[in-house]
CSV table of C-alpha atoms in Angstrom, one decimal:
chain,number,residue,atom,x,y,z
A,5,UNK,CA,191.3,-81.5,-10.6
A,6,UNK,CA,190.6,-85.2,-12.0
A,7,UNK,CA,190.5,-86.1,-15.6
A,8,UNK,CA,188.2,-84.4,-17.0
A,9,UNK,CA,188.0,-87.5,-20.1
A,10,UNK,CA,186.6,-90.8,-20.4
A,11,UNK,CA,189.4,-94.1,-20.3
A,12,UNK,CA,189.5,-94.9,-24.2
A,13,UNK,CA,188.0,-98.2,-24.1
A,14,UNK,CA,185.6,-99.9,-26.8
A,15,UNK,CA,182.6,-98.1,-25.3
A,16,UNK,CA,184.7,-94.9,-26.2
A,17,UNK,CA,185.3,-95.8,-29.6
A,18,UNK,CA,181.3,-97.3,-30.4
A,19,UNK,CA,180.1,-94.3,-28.9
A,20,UNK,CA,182.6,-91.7,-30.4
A,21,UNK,CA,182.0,-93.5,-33.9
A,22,UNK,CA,178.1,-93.1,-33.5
A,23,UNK,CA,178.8,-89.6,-32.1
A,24,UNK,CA,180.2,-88.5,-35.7
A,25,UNK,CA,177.4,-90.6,-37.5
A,26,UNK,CA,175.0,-88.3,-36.0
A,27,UNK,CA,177.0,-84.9,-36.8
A,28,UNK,CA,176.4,-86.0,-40.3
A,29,UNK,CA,173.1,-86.9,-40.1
A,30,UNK,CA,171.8,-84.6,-37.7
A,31,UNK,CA,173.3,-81.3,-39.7
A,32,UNK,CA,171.7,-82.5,-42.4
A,33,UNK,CA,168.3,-83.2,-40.9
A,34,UNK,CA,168.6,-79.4,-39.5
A,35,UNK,CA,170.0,-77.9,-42.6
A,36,UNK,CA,168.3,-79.4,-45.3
A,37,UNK,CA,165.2,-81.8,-43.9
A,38,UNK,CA,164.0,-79.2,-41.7
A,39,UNK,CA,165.3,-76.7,-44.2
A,40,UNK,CA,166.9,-74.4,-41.6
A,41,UNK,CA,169.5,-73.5,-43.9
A,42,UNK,CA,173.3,-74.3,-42.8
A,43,UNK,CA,174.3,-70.5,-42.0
A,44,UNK,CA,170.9,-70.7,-39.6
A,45,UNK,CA,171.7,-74.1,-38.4
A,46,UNK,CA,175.2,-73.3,-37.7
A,47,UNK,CA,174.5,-70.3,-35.3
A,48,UNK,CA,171.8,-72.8,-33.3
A,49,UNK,CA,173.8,-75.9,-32.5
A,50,UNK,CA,177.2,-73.1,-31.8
A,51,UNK,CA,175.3,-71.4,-29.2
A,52,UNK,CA,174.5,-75.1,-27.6
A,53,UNK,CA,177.7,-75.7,-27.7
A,54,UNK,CA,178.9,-73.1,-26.5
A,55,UNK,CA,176.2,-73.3,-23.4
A,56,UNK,CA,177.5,-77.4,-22.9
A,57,UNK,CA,180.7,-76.2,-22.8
A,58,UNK,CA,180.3,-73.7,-20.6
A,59,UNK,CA,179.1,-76.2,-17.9
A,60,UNK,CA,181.3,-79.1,-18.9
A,61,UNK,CA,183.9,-76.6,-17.6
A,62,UNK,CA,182.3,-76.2,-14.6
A,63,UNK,CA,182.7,-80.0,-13.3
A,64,UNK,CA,186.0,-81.3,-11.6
A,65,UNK,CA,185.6,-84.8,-12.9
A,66,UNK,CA,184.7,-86.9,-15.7
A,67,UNK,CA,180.9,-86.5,-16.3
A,68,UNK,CA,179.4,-89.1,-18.9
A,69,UNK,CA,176.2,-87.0,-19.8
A,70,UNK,CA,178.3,-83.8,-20.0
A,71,UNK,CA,181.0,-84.7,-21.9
A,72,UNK,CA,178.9,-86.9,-24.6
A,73,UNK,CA,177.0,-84.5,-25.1
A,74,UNK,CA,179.8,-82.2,-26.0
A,75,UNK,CA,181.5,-84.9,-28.4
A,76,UNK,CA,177.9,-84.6,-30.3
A,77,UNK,CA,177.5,-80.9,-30.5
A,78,UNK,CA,181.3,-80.4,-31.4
A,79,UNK,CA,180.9,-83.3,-34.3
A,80,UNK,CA,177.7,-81.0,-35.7
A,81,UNK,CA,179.3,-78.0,-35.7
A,82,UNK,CA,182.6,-79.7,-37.1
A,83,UNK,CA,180.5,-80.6,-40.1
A,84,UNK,CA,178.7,-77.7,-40.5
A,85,UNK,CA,182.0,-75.6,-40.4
A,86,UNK,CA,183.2,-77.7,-43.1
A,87,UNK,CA,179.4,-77.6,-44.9
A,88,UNK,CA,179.8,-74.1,-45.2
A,89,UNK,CA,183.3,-73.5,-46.3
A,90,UNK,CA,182.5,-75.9,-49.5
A,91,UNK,CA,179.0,-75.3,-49.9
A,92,UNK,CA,178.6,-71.7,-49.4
A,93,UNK,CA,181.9,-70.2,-49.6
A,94,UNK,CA,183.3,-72.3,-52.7
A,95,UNK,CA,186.3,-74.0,-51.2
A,96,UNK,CA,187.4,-77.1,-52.4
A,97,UNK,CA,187.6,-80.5,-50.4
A,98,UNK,CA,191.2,-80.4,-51.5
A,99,UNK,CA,192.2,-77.4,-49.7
A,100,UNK,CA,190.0,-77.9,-46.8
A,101,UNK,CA,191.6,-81.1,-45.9
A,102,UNK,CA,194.9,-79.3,-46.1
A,103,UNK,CA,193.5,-76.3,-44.2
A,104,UNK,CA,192.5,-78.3,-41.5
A,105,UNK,CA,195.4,-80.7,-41.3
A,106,UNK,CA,197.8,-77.5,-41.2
A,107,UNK,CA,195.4,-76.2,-38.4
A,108,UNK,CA,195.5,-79.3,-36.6
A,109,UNK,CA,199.2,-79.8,-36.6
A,110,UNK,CA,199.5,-76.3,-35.6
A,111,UNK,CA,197.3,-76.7,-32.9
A,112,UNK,CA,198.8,-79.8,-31.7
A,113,UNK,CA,202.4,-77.8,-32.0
A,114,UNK,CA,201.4,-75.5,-29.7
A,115,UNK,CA,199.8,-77.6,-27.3
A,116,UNK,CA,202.8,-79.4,-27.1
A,117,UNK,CA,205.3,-76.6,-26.5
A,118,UNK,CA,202.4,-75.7,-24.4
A,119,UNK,CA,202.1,-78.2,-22.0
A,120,UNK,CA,205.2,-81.0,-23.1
A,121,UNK,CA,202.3,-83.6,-23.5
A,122,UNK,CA,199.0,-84.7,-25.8
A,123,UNK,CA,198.2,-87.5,-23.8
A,124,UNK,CA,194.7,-88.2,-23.7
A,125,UNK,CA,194.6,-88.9,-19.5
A,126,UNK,CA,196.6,-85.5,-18.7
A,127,UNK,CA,193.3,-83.2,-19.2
A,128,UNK,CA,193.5,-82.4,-15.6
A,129,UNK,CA,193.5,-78.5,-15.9
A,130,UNK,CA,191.2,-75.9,-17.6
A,131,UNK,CA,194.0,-75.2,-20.2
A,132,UNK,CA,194.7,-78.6,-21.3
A,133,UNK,CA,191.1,-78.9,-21.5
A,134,UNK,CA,190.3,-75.7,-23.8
A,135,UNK,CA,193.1,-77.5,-26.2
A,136,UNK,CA,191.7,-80.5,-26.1
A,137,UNK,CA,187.9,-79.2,-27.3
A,138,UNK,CA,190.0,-77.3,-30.3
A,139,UNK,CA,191.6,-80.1,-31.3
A,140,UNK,CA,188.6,-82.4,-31.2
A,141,UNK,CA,186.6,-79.4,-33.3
A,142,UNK,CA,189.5,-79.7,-35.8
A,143,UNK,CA,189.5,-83.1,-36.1
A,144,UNK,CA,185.7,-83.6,-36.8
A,145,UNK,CA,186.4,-80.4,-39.5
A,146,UNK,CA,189.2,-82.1,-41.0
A,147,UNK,CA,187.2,-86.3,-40.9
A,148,UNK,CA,184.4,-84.2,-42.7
A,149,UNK,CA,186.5,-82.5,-45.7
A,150,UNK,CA,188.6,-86.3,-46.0
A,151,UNK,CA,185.8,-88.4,-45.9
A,152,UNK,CA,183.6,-86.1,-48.7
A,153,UNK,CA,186.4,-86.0,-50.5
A,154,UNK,CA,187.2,-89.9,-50.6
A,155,UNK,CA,183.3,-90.9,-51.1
A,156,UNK,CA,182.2,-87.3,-53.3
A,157,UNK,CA,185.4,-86.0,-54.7
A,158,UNK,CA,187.1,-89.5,-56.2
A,159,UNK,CA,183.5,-91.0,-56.8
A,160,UNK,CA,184.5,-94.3,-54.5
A,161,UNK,CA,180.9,-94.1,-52.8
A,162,UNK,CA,179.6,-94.2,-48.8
A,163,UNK,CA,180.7,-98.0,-48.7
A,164,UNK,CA,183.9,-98.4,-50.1
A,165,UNK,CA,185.1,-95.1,-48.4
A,166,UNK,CA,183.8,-96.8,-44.8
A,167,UNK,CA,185.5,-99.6,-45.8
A,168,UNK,CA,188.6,-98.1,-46.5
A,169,UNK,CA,188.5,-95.7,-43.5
A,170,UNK,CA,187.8,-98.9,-40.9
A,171,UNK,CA,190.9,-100.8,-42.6
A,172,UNK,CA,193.2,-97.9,-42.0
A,173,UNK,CA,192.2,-97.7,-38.0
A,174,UNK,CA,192.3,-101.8,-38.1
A,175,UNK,CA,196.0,-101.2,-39.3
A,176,UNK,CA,196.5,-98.6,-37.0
A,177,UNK,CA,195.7,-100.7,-33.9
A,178,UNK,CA,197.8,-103.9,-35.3
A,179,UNK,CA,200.6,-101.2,-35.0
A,180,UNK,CA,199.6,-100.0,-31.4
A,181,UNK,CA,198.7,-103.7,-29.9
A,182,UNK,CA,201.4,-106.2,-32.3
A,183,UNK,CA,204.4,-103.6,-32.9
A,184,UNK,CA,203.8,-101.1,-29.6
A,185,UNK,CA,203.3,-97.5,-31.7
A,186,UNK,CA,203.3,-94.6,-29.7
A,187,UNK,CA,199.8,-94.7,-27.5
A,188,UNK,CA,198.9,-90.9,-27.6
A,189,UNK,CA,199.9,-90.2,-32.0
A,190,UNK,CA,197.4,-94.1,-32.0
A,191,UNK,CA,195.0,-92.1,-30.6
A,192,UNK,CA,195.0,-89.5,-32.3
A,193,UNK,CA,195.3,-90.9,-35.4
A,194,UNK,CA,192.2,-92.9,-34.5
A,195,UNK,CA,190.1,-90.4,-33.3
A,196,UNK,CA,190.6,-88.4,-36.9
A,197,UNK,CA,189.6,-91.0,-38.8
A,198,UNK,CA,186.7,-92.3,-36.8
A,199,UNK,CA,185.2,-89.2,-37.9
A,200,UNK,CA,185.3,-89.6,-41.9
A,201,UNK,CA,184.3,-93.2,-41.3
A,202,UNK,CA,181.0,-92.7,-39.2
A,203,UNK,CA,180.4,-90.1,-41.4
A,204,UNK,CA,180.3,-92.2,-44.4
A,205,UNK,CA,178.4,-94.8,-42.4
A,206,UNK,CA,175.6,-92.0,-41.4
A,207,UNK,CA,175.7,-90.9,-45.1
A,208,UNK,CA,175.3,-94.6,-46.6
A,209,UNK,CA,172.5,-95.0,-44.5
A,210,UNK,CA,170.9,-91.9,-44.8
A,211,UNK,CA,171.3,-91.0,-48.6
A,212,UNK,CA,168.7,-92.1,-51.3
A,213,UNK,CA,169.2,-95.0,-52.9
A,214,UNK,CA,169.6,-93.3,-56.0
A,215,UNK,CA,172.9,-91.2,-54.9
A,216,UNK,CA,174.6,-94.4,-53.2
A,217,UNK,CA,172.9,-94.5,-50.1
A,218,UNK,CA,170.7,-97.2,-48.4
A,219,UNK,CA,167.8,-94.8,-48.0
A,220,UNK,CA,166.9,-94.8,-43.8
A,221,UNK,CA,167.0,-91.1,-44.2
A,222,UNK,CA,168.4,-88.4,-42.0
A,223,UNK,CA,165.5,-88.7,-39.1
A,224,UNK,CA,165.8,-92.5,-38.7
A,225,UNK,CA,169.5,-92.9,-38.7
A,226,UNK,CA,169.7,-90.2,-36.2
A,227,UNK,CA,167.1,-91.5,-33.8
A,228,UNK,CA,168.6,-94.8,-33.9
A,229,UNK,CA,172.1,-93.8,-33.3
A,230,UNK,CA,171.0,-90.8,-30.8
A,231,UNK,CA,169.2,-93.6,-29.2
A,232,UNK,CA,171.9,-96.2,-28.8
A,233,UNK,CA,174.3,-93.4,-27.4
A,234,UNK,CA,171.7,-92.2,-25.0
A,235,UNK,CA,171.9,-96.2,-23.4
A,236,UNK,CA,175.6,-96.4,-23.7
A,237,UNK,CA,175.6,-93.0,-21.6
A,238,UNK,CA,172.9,-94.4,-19.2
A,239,UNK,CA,175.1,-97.4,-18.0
A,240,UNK,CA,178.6,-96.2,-18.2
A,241,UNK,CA,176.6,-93.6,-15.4
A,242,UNK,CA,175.6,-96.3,-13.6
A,243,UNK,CA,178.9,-98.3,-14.0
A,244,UNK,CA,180.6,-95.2,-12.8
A,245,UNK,CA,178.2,-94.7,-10.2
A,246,UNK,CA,178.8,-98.3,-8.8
A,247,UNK,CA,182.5,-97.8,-8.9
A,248,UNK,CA,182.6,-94.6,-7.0
């Protein structure tokens, strides 16, 4: 089988950031603008998931469309798992960070002892790909509970947390490109807190003024971001395409 993941270039990165802005934004346009409710919400965008997955297992190769799409669905549900756990079930952002950081660890153990590798340009076989899907899901769980509790739990807001979020990956890829850290724990590393900081973006652009947001709304941040993604999918097709 060939990789079955995109090269992590700085399309990946744009595209994965605006992926995680429009799990934020999109669950709440579902949950609360279209007032589905999260449990009802929840059970829709899981089955999608579920039915994306389903054929993004199907393919032998990397498949822009498919896989995008995937990284979307997986960063609603993500959110909405986390949604639910503090909003209906009465964790706290405290212990869901940990939660998920155990889990993810865990998970990462396993895959490890599994496999004897994490890299990010092994996910050659169906196995390697179910653990990488659970690990992404994590991650997006985990970005959520950090980045609420950063911007909602300590009261720093949607801008400072962004901010803070962006200087810890900046610092994190001085260490990878000045100082040579490890490539695949980089990645890694990255890829969790990509998720808290487009989260924070979607949120500071979607929120009301009133609650530390810019005001855009759920509906036009997610168009515009959907929007953008759906380009950046169109020609890295066609620059696939041309290269094949």
């Amino acid at each position: 089988m060939l990789n079955r993941v995109p090269e992590v270039t700085l399309y990946f990165w744009i595209i994965k950031i605006m992926a995680t802005t429009v799990g934020e934004t999109g669950a709440d346009f579902l949950a609360f603008t279209m007032n589905f409710g999260l449990a009802s919400t929840s059970y829709l965008m899981s089955a999608l998931l579920a039915m994306v997955l389903f054929n993004q297992f199907r393919l032998k190769g990397y498949v822009p469309l498919s896989y995008w799409v995937v990284v979307v669905l997986v960063s609603i549900v993500g959110t909405l798992i986390t949604d639910r756990l503090v909003d209906e079930m009465g964790v706290s952002l405290v212990s869901a960070t940990v939660a998920f950081s155990v889990a993810l660890l865990g998970l990462f153990a396993w895959w490890y002892i599994s496999e004897g590798t994490l890299a990010m340009h092994s996910i050659k076989t169906t196995k390697r790909e179910l653990f990488y899907w659970a690990a992404i899901l994590l991650t997006f769980a985990l970005g959520t509970a950090a980045g609420d509790l950063l911007a909602e739990g300590t009261g720093l807001g949607y801008a400072i947390s962004a901010l803070l979020f962006g200087l810890v990956i900046a610092l994190i890829a001085i260490a990878y490109y000045r100082f040579g850290m490890n490539a695949v724990l980089t990645f890694w590393l990255a890829y969790v807190l990509t998720r808290p900081l487009g989260g924070s973006l979607g949120d500071l652009l979607s929120q009301p003024v009133k609650n530390g947001g810019l005001g855009f709304g759920t509906v036009g941040t997610t168009i515009a971001f959907t929007t953008t993604i759906s380009i950046l999918i169109v020609y890295l097709t066609m620059k696939q395409k041309k290269i094949a």
